[in-house]
Amino acid sequence: MTAVSFSTLGDGLTLLAIPWLTSSLTSNTLLVSLVSASMVLPWLLFSLHVGVLIDSVSRKKLLIYSIISRIVLLIILILIILTNKVNIPLLILIAFGLGITKVIYDSTSQTVVPNLVKVEHLEKANGYVMTSRLTMSDVLGRALGGMIIPIGIMLPFTVDLILLIITLPFILLIKAGLTVKQTSERTRISEGISFVLTNPMLKYLSFLGVGITLMFSATLSIQVFFVREILNLDSFGFGILISVSTIGSIIGSQTISFIKNRWGFEKTILISLLIMGLTFGAVGFAKNPYFVMIMYFIGSYFIVIWNVSNLSFRQKVTPNEKLGRVGSVIRLLSWGMNPIGMLFGGSLVTFFEPIIGREFALRIPNLLLGVIFICLTVVLYRLINNLNKNEGWNNLKSESNL
């Protein structure tokens, strides 16, 4: 937990600082989207292969190598800022490298929880882990980033570097064995894909995740311009906005067990998806930062309810020896859409700006998100109704404590 806290605090600093650094170099939304997309493109390119690695080699070594690689990349970034050599192509390359290390670290760390707790406690355990991530990354990390960016854009990356160095000894204390699979990589990837496709709910949620992540990424890619130009906030205000929304996420992570026990798995994910659409869609109409803050708070609460519900469901129905690969398939179809969504968001604004003006163009990604999420809620409702007619699904729900 300590290692997660330190590394995610640094994540929050860097994730806030890179788009802010990019937006100080250019006002072109498409270029800023390219840099943001390069940070998440590795989820699309390498998720499946990383999943195989997780189920095949020492998970401890994967964590160590990912941290060391991130340290090297941050040193390079700090040096080019110090020497005033920073430019968009270099930022894209470094952001891409940092994205690769994040795929490895996040994917590996996510497979540990099911080995530590009983199945009936997965929601609560995942909620605690997510609380740690959110508190350190999105509340402390981004708020701290917003405060220190005005002092110097290099500071967030320097603090991230120091925190990673502190994290390494904690990772070295982890006891992790080596699991070796003798089958080919293609066979192991196929096993993960096959497992997802043969479980109807996993399959539905995976493909719904494509649309969900695509639209969230579209809004995030232009968020820095929305905050600067429509809400008229500086970097500190941006950090506070994100931090307040993350407080909603933290409350969600602490109440997920209660919500799931009260509503059940199916009702929980339906309500979560609908409210995400209503709140983040409403942001597209807003100009008042306090209203946006409230919408972010509520929407972020249900993002966590949705994510933890999905993660816990996957952990309950997936054998431990396949967790890495099954998780990688899910992440490919969801997080792998991040770069496409970010480019889509930047392209939307670039296309509509000459037609309807920059302000209204910056609102379009959020408005479109609202419409699509409401439509996806209707689709999910119908899929669940059809699934509940299946005796095998009802038996699985009972066996897995859903």
CSV table of C-alpha atoms in Angstrom, one decimal:
chain,number,residue,atom,x,y,z
A,1,MET,CA,0.0,0.0,0.0
A,2,THR,CA,2.9,2.3,0.8
A,3,ALA,CA,4.5,1.7,-2.6
A,4,VAL,CA,1.1,2.4,-4.3
A,5,SER,CA,0.8,5.6,-2.4
A,6,PHE,CA,4.2,7.1,-3.3
A,7,SER,CA,4.1,6.0,-6.9
A,8,THR,CA,0.5,7.3,-7.5
A,9,LEU,CA,1.3,10.7,-5.8
A,10,GLY,CA,4.0,11.1,-8.5
A,11,ASP,CA,1.6,10.0,-11.2
A,12,GLY,CA,-0.8,12.7,-10.2
A,13,LEU,CA,1.9,15.4,-10.5
A,14,THR,CA,3.1,14.2,-13.9
A,15,LEU,CA,-0.3,13.6,-15.4
A,16,LEU,CA,-1.3,17.2,-14.5
A,17,ALA,CA,2.1,18.8,-15.5
A,18,ILE,CA,2.5,17.2,-19.0
A,19,PRO,CA,-0.7,18.6,-20.5
A,20,TRP,CA,-0.1,22.0,-18.8
A,21,LEU,CA,3.5,22.0,-20.2
A,22,THR,CA,2.2,21.2,-23.7
A,23,SER,CA,-0.5,23.8,-23.6
A,24,SER,CA,2.2,26.4,-22.7
A,25,LEU,CA,4.0,25.5,-26.0
A,26,THR,CA,1.0,25.5,-28.3
A,27,SER,CA,-2.7,26.5,-28.3
A,28,ASN,CA,-3.5,23.8,-31.0
A,29,THR,CA,-5.9,21.4,-29.4
A,30,LEU,CA,-4.9,18.6,-31.8
A,31,LEU,CA,-1.2,18.8,-30.8
A,32,VAL,CA,-2.1,18.8,-27.1
A,33,SER,CA,-4.3,15.8,-27.8
A,34,LEU,CA,-1.4,14.0,-29.5
A,35,VAL,CA,0.8,14.4,-26.5
A,36,SER,CA,-2.0,13.2,-24.2
A,37,ALA,CA,-2.8,10.3,-26.5
A,38,SER,CA,0.8,9.2,-26.5
A,39,MET,CA,0.6,8.7,-22.7
A,40,VAL,CA,-2.2,6.2,-23.1
A,41,LEU,CA,-1.4,4.7,-26.5
A,42,PRO,CA,0.6,1.9,-24.8
A,43,TRP,CA,-2.7,0.5,-23.4
A,44,LEU,CA,-3.8,-0.1,-26.9
A,45,LEU,CA,-0.5,-1.5,-28.2
A,46,PHE,CA,0.8,-3.6,-25.3
A,47,SER,CA,-2.1,-4.6,-23.0
A,48,LEU,CA,-2.3,-8.1,-24.3
A,49,HIS,CA,1.4,-8.8,-24.2
A,50,VAL,CA,1.8,-7.3,-20.7
A,51,GLY,CA,-1.1,-9.6,-19.6
A,52,VAL,CA,0.9,-12.6,-20.8
A,53,LEU,CA,4.0,-11.3,-18.9
A,54,ILE,CA,2.1,-10.9,-15.7
A,55,ASP,CA,0.9,-14.6,-15.8
A,56,SER,CA,4.3,-15.8,-16.9
A,57,VAL,CA,7.2,-14.1,-15.0
A,58,SER,CA,7.9,-12.6,-11.6
A,59,ARG,CA,5.4,-9.9,-10.9
A,60,LYS,CA,7.8,-8.3,-8.5
A,61,LYS,CA,10.4,-8.0,-11.2
A,62,LEU,CA,7.9,-6.3,-13.5
A,63,LEU,CA,7.1,-3.7,-10.9
A,64,ILE,CA,10.8,-3.0,-10.3
A,65,TYR,CA,11.7,-2.7,-14.0
A,66,SER,CA,8.7,-0.4,-14.6
A,67,ILE,CA,9.8,1.9,-11.8
A,68,ILE,CA,13.4,2.1,-12.9
A,69,SER,CA,12.4,2.8,-16.5
A,70,ARG,CA,10.1,5.6,-15.3
A,71,ILE,CA,13.0,7.1,-13.3
A,72,VAL,CA,15.2,7.2,-16.4
A,73,LEU,CA,12.5,8.9,-18.5
A,74,LEU,CA,11.8,11.5,-15.8
A,75,ILE,CA,15.5,12.3,-15.6
A,76,ILE,CA,15.6,12.8,-19.4
A,77,LEU,CA,12.5,15.1,-19.2
A,78,ILE,CA,14.0,17.2,-16.5
A,79,LEU,CA,17.2,17.6,-18.4
A,80,ILE,CA,15.5,18.8,-21.6
A,81,ILE,CA,13.4,21.3,-19.5
A,82,LEU,CA,16.6,22.6,-17.8
A,83,THR,CA,18.4,23.0,-21.1
A,84,ASN,CA,15.3,24.6,-22.7
A,85,LYS,CA,15.2,21.9,-25.4
A,86,VAL,CA,11.6,20.9,-24.8
A,87,ASN,CA,9.4,20.5,-27.8
A,88,ILE,CA,6.2,18.7,-28.9
A,89,PRO,CA,8.0,15.7,-30.6
A,90,LEU,CA,10.2,15.1,-27.6
A,91,LEU,CA,7.2,15.3,-25.3
A,92,ILE,CA,5.3,12.8,-27.4
A,93,LEU,CA,8.2,10.3,-27.1
A,94,ILE,CA,8.7,10.7,-23.4
A,95,ALA,CA,5.0,10.6,-22.7
A,96,PHE,CA,4.8,7.4,-24.7
A,97,GLY,CA,7.6,5.8,-22.7
A,98,LEU,CA,6.0,6.9,-19.4
A,99,GLY,CA,2.8,5.3,-20.7
A,100,ILE,CA,4.5,2.0,-21.3
A,101,THR,CA,5.8,1.9,-17.7
A,102,LYS,CA,2.3,2.7,-16.4
A,103,VAL,CA,0.8,-0.2,-18.3
A,104,ILE,CA,3.2,-2.6,-16.7
A,105,TYR,CA,3.0,-1.2,-13.2
A,106,ASP,CA,-0.8,-0.7,-13.0
A,107,SER,CA,-1.6,-4.0,-14.7
A,108,THR,CA,0.7,-5.9,-12.4
A,109,SER,CA,-0.3,-4.3,-9.2
A,110,GLN,CA,-4.0,-5.0,-9.9
A,111,THR,CA,-3.5,-8.7,-9.9
A,112,VAL,CA,-2.3,-8.8,-6.3
A,113,VAL,CA,-5.6,-8.1,-4.4
A,114,PRO,CA,-7.5,-11.4,-5.1
A,115,ASN,CA,-4.6,-13.3,-3.5
A,116,LEU,CA,-4.9,-11.3,-0.3
A,117,VAL,CA,-8.6,-11.3,0.6
A,118,LYS,CA,-11.6,-13.5,0.5
A,119,VAL,CA,-14.0,-13.3,-2.5
A,120,GLU,CA,-16.8,-11.7,-0.4
A,121,HIS,CA,-14.5,-8.9,0.6
A,122,LEU,CA,-13.2,-8.0,-2.9
A,123,GLU,CA,-15.4,-4.8,-3.3
A,124,LYS,CA,-14.2,-3.5,0.1
A,125,ALA,CA,-10.5,-4.3,-0.6
A,126,ASN,CA,-10.6,-2.9,-4.1
A,127,GLY,CA,-12.3,0.2,-2.7
A,128,TYR,CA,-9.4,0.7,-0.2
A,129,VAL,CA,-6.8,0.3,-2.9
A,130,MET,CA,-8.6,2.8,-5.1
A,131,THR,CA,-8.9,5.2,-2.2
A,132,SER,CA,-5.2,5.2,-1.8
A,133,ARG,CA,-4.6,5.7,-5.5
A,134,LEU,CA,-7.2,8.5,-5.8
A,135,THR,CA,-6.1,10.3,-2.6
A,136,MET,CA,-2.5,10.4,-3.5
A,137,SER,CA,-2.8,10.8,-7.3
A,138,ASP,CA,-5.8,12.9,-7.9
A,139,VAL,CA,-6.3,14.8,-4.7
A,140,LEU,CA,-2.8,15.4,-3.3
A,141,GLY,CA,-0.9,14.9,-6.5
A,142,ARG,CA,-3.0,17.2,-8.7
A,143,ALA,CA,-3.6,19.8,-6.0
A,144,LEU,CA,0.1,19.9,-5.2
A,145,GLY,CA,0.9,20.0,-8.9
A,146,GLY,CA,-1.5,23.0,-9.4
A,147,MET,CA,0.3,24.8,-6.6
A,148,ILE,CA,3.9,24.2,-7.7
A,149,ILE,CA,3.5,24.5,-11.4
A,150,PRO,CA,3.5,28.3,-11.1
A,151,ILE,CA,6.8,28.1,-9.2
A,152,GLY,CA,8.4,26.1,-12.0
A,153,ILE,CA,7.2,23.5,-14.5
A,154,MET,CA,10.1,21.2,-13.7
A,155,LEU,CA,9.1,20.8,-10.1
A,156,PRO,CA,6.3,18.2,-10.5
A,157,PHE,CA,8.6,15.9,-12.5
A,158,THR,CA,11.4,16.3,-9.9
A,159,VAL,CA,9.0,15.4,-7.1
A,160,ASP,CA,7.7,12.4,-9.1
A,161,LEU,CA,11.3,11.3,-9.6
A,162,ILE,CA,12.1,11.5,-5.8
A,163,LEU,CA,9.0,9.6,-4.9
A,164,LEU,CA,9.8,6.8,-7.3
A,165,ILE,CA,13.3,6.4,-5.8
A,166,ILE,CA,11.6,6.2,-2.4
A,167,THR,CA,9.1,3.6,-3.7
A,168,LEU,CA,11.8,1.1,-4.9
A,169,PRO,CA,12.8,-0.3,-1.5
A,170,PHE,CA,9.1,-1.0,-0.7
A,171,ILE,CA,8.8,-3.0,-3.9
A,172,LEU,CA,11.9,-5.0,-3.1
A,173,LEU,CA,10.2,-6.2,0.1
A,174,ILE,CA,7.4,-7.9,-1.9
A,175,LYS,CA,7.5,-11.6,-1.9
A,176,ALA,CA,6.6,-12.9,-5.3
A,177,GLY,CA,7.1,-16.2,-6.9
A,178,LEU,CA,7.7,-17.1,-10.5
A,179,THR,CA,5.0,-18.7,-12.6
A,180,VAL,CA,6.2,-20.1,-15.9
A,181,LYS,CA,3.8,-21.2,-18.7
A,182,GLN,CA,5.2,-23.4,-21.4
A,183,THR,CA,2.6,-22.5,-24.1
A,184,SER,CA,3.3,-19.9,-26.7
A,185,GLU,CA,2.4,-16.3,-26.3
A,186,ARG,CA,-0.2,-16.5,-29.0
A,187,THR,CA,-1.9,-19.4,-27.2
A,188,ARG,CA,-1.9,-17.6,-23.9
A,189,ILE,CA,-3.4,-14.4,-25.4
A,190,SER,CA,-6.0,-16.6,-27.0
A,191,GLU,CA,-6.9,-18.1,-23.7
A,192,GLY,CA,-7.5,-14.7,-22.2
A,193,ILE,CA,-9.7,-13.6,-25.1
A,194,SER,CA,-11.6,-16.8,-25.1
A,195,PHE,CA,-12.4,-16.5,-21.4
A,196,VAL,CA,-13.8,-13.0,-21.9
A,197,LEU,CA,-15.9,-14.0,-24.9
A,198,THR,CA,-17.4,-17.1,-23.2
A,199,ASN,CA,-18.6,-15.1,-20.1
A,200,PRO,CA,-21.6,-13.1,-21.3
A,201,MET,CA,-21.4,-10.3,-18.8
A,202,LEU,CA,-17.6,-9.9,-19.2
A,203,LYS,CA,-18.2,-9.7,-22.9
A,204,TYR,CA,-20.9,-7.1,-22.6
A,205,LEU,CA,-19.0,-4.9,-20.2
A,206,SER,CA,-15.8,-5.1,-22.2
A,207,PHE,CA,-17.5,-3.8,-25.4
A,208,LEU,CA,-19.5,-1.2,-23.5
A,209,GLY,CA,-16.1,-0.1,-22.1
A,210,VAL,CA,-15.0,0.9,-25.6
A,211,GLY,CA,-17.7,3.6,-25.9
A,212,ILE,CA,-17.3,4.7,-22.3
A,213,THR,CA,-13.5,5.2,-22.5
A,214,LEU,CA,-13.7,6.7,-26.0
A,215,MET,CA,-15.9,9.5,-24.8
A,216,PHE,CA,-14.2,10.1,-21.5
A,217,SER,CA,-10.9,10.4,-23.3
A,218,ALA,CA,-12.4,12.8,-25.8
A,219,THR,CA,-13.4,15.2,-23.0
A,220,LEU,CA,-10.1,14.8,-21.1
A,221,SER,CA,-8.1,15.7,-24.2
A,222,ILE,CA,-9.4,19.2,-24.3
A,223,GLN,CA,-10.1,19.6,-20.6
A,224,VAL,CA,-7.1,21.9,-20.0
A,225,PHE,CA,-8.5,24.4,-22.7
A,226,PHE,CA,-12.1,24.0,-21.3
A,227,VAL,CA,-10.8,24.9,-17.8
A,228,ARG,CA,-8.6,27.8,-19.0
A,229,GLU,CA,-10.9,29.4,-21.6
A,230,ILE,CA,-14.4,28.7,-20.5
A,231,LEU,CA,-14.1,28.3,-16.7
A,232,ASN,CA,-11.2,30.9,-16.6
A,233,LEU,CA,-9.2,28.9,-14.1
A,234,ASP,CA,-5.4,28.9,-13.6
A,235,SER,CA,-3.3,25.8,-12.9
A,236,PHE,CA,-4.1,26.1,-9.1
A,237,GLY,CA,-7.9,26.3,-9.9
A,238,PHE,CA,-7.5,23.3,-12.2
A,239,GLY,CA,-5.8,21.3,-9.5
A,240,ILE,CA,-8.6,22.2,-7.0
A,241,LEU,CA,-11.3,21.2,-9.5
A,242,ILE,CA,-9.7,17.8,-10.1
A,243,SER,CA,-9.1,17.4,-6.3
A,244,VAL,CA,-12.8,18.1,-5.4
A,245,SER,CA,-14.0,15.7,-8.1
A,246,THR,CA,-11.6,13.1,-6.6
A,247,ILE,CA,-13.1,13.5,-3.1
A,248,GLY,CA,-16.3,12.2,-4.8
A,249,SER,CA,-14.3,9.3,-6.1
A,250,ILE,CA,-12.8,8.5,-2.6
A,251,ILE,CA,-16.3,8.5,-1.0
A,252,GLY,CA,-17.4,6.2,-3.8
A,253,SER,CA,-14.5,3.8,-3.1
A,254,GLN,CA,-15.5,3.7,0.6
A,255,THR,CA,-19.2,3.1,0.0
A,256,ILE,CA,-19.0,0.6,-2.9
A,257,SER,CA,-19.6,-2.4,-0.6
A,258,PHE,CA,-22.7,-0.8,0.9
A,259,ILE,CA,-24.1,0.3,-2.5
A,260,LYS,CA,-23.5,-3.1,-4.1
A,261,ASN,CA,-25.1,-5.0,-1.1
A,262,ARG,CA,-28.1,-2.6,-1.3
A,263,TRP,CA,-28.6,-2.5,-5.0
A,264,GLY,CA,-27.0,-5.6,-6.3
A,265,PHE,CA,-24.4,-5.8,-9.1
A,266,GLU,CA,-26.7,-5.2,-12.1
A,267,LYS,CA,-28.6,-2.2,-10.6
A,268,THR,CA,-25.4,-0.7,-9.4
A,269,ILE,CA,-23.7,-0.6,-12.8
A,270,LEU,CA,-26.9,0.6,-14.5
A,271,ILE,CA,-27.4,3.6,-12.2
A,272,SER,CA,-23.7,4.4,-12.3
A,273,LEU,CA,-23.6,4.6,-16.1
A,274,LEU,CA,-26.7,6.7,-16.3
A,275,ILE,CA,-25.6,9.3,-13.7
A,276,MET,CA,-22.1,9.5,-15.3
A,277,GLY,CA,-23.8,10.5,-18.5
A,278,LEU,CA,-26.1,13.1,-16.9
A,279,THR,CA,-23.4,14.8,-14.8
A,280,PHE,CA,-20.6,14.9,-17.3
A,281,GLY,CA,-23.0,15.8,-20.1
A,282,ALA,CA,-24.3,18.7,-18.0
A,283,VAL,CA,-20.7,20.1,-17.9
A,284,GLY,CA,-21.1,20.8,-21.6
A,285,PHE,CA,-23.7,23.5,-20.8
A,286,ALA,CA,-21.8,25.0,-17.9
A,287,LYS,CA,-19.7,28.2,-17.5
A,288,ASN,CA,-19.7,28.4,-13.7
A,289,PRO,CA,-16.7,26.5,-12.2
A,290,TYR,CA,-18.7,25.8,-9.0
A,291,PHE,CA,-21.4,24.0,-10.9
A,292,VAL,CA,-18.8,22.0,-12.9
A,293,MET,CA,-17.2,21.1,-9.5
A,294,ILE,CA,-20.5,19.7,-8.3
A,295,MET,CA,-21.0,17.7,-11.5
A,296,TYR,CA,-17.5,16.4,-11.3
A,297,PHE,CA,-18.0,15.4,-7.7
A,298,ILE,CA,-21.2,13.4,-8.4
A,299,GLY,CA,-19.9,12.0,-11.6
A,300,SER,CA,-16.6,10.9,-10.1
A,301,TYR,CA,-18.4,9.2,-7.3
A,302,PHE,CA,-20.2,6.9,-9.8
A,303,ILE,CA,-17.1,6.4,-11.9
A,304,VAL,CA,-15.6,4.6,-9.0
A,305,ILE,CA,-18.7,2.7,-8.2
A,306,TRP,CA,-18.7,1.5,-11.9
A,307,ASN,CA,-15.0,0.7,-12.0
A,308,VAL,CA,-14.8,-1.1,-8.7
A,309,SER,CA,-18.0,-3.1,-9.5
A,310,ASN,CA,-16.5,-4.2,-12.8
A,311,LEU,CA,-13.1,-5.0,-11.4
A,312,SER,CA,-14.5,-7.0,-8.5
A,313,PHE,CA,-16.8,-8.9,-10.8
A,314,ARG,CA,-13.8,-9.8,-13.1
A,315,GLN,CA,-11.7,-11.0,-10.1
A,316,LYS,CA,-14.6,-13.1,-8.8
A,317,VAL,CA,-15.2,-15.0,-12.0
A,318,THR,CA,-11.6,-15.3,-13.3
A,319,PRO,CA,-9.1,-18.0,-12.1
A,320,ASN,CA,-6.0,-16.5,-10.6
A,321,GLU,CA,-3.7,-18.0,-13.2
A,322,LYS,CA,-5.6,-16.1,-15.9
A,323,LEU,CA,-6.1,-12.7,-14.1
A,324,GLY,CA,-3.3,-11.0,-16.0
A,325,ARG,CA,-4.5,-12.0,-19.4
A,326,VAL,CA,-8.2,-11.5,-18.8
A,327,GLY,CA,-7.4,-8.1,-17.3
A,328,SER,CA,-5.3,-7.2,-20.3
A,329,VAL,CA,-8.1,-8.0,-22.7
A,330,ILE,CA,-10.5,-5.8,-20.7
A,331,ARG,CA,-7.9,-3.0,-20.6
A,332,LEU,CA,-7.3,-3.2,-24.3
A,333,LEU,CA,-10.9,-2.7,-25.1
A,334,SER,CA,-11.4,0.1,-22.5
A,335,TRP,CA,-8.1,1.9,-21.7
A,336,GLY,CA,-6.8,1.0,-25.1
A,337,MET,CA,-9.4,3.4,-26.5
A,338,ASN,CA,-7.8,6.3,-24.7
A,339,PRO,CA,-5.5,7.5,-27.5
A,340,ILE,CA,-8.3,7.2,-30.1
A,341,GLY,CA,-10.7,9.1,-27.8
A,342,MET,CA,-8.2,11.8,-27.2
A,343,LEU,CA,-7.5,12.3,-30.9
A,344,PHE,CA,-11.2,12.2,-31.5
A,345,GLY,CA,-11.8,14.9,-28.9
A,346,GLY,CA,-9.1,17.2,-30.3
A,347,SER,CA,-10.3,16.6,-33.9
A,348,LEU,CA,-13.9,17.4,-32.9
A,349,VAL,CA,-12.9,20.8,-31.5
A,350,THR,CA,-10.6,21.5,-34.5
A,351,PHE,CA,-13.4,20.6,-37.0
A,352,PHE,CA,-16.2,22.6,-35.3
A,353,GLU,CA,-14.2,25.6,-34.2
A,354,PRO,CA,-14.4,27.4,-37.6
A,355,ILE,CA,-18.1,26.6,-37.9
A,356,ILE,CA,-19.5,27.4,-34.4
A,357,GLY,CA,-16.6,29.2,-32.6
A,358,ARG,CA,-14.1,28.0,-30.2
A,359,GLU,CA,-16.2,28.1,-27.0
A,360,PHE,CA,-19.0,26.0,-28.4
A,361,ALA,CA,-16.6,23.6,-30.0
A,362,LEU,CA,-14.9,23.0,-26.7
A,363,ARG,CA,-18.4,22.1,-25.2
A,364,ILE,CA,-19.2,19.4,-27.9
A,365,PRO,CA,-17.2,16.5,-26.4
A,366,ASN,CA,-19.1,16.7,-23.1
A,367,LEU,CA,-22.4,17.1,-24.7
A,368,LEU,CA,-21.8,14.1,-27.0
A,369,LEU,CA,-20.6,12.1,-24.0
A,370,GLY,CA,-23.9,12.7,-22.2
A,371,VAL,CA,-26.0,11.5,-25.2
A,372,ILE,CA,-23.9,8.4,-25.8
A,373,PHE,CA,-23.8,7.3,-22.1
A,374,ILE,CA,-27.6,7.6,-21.9
A,375,CYS,CA,-27.9,5.4,-25.0
A,376,LEU,CA,-25.4,2.9,-23.6
A,377,THR,CA,-27.5,2.7,-20.4
A,378,VAL,CA,-30.5,1.7,-22.4
A,379,VAL,CA,-28.4,-0.9,-24.3
A,380,LEU,CA,-27.0,-2.4,-21.0
A,381,TYR,CA,-30.5,-2.5,-19.5
A,382,ARG,CA,-31.8,-4.6,-22.4
A,383,LEU,CA,-28.7,-6.9,-22.3
A,384,ILE,CA,-29.1,-7.5,-18.6
A,385,ASN,CA,-32.8,-8.3,-19.0
A,386,ASN,CA,-32.0,-10.9,-21.7
A,387,LEU,CA,-29.2,-12.3,-19.6
A,388,ASN,CA,-31.4,-12.8,-16.6
A,389,LYS,CA,-33.5,-15.3,-18.7
A,390,ASN,CA,-30.3,-17.5,-18.8
A,391,GLU,CA,-30.2,-20.1,-16.0
A,392,GLY,CA,-26.4,-20.4,-16.2
A,393,TRP,CA,-26.0,-16.7,-15.6
A,394,ASN,CA,-28.3,-16.8,-12.6
A,395,ASN,CA,-26.3,-19.7,-11.1
A,396,LEU,CA,-23.1,-17.8,-11.7
A,397,LYS,CA,-24.5,-14.8,-9.9
A,398,SER,CA,-25.3,-17.0,-6.9
A,399,GLU,CA,-22.0,-18.8,-6.8
A,400,SER,CA,-19.9,-15.6,-7.2
A,401,ASN,CA,-21.9,-13.5,-4.6
A,402,LEU,CA,-22.9,-10.9,-7.2
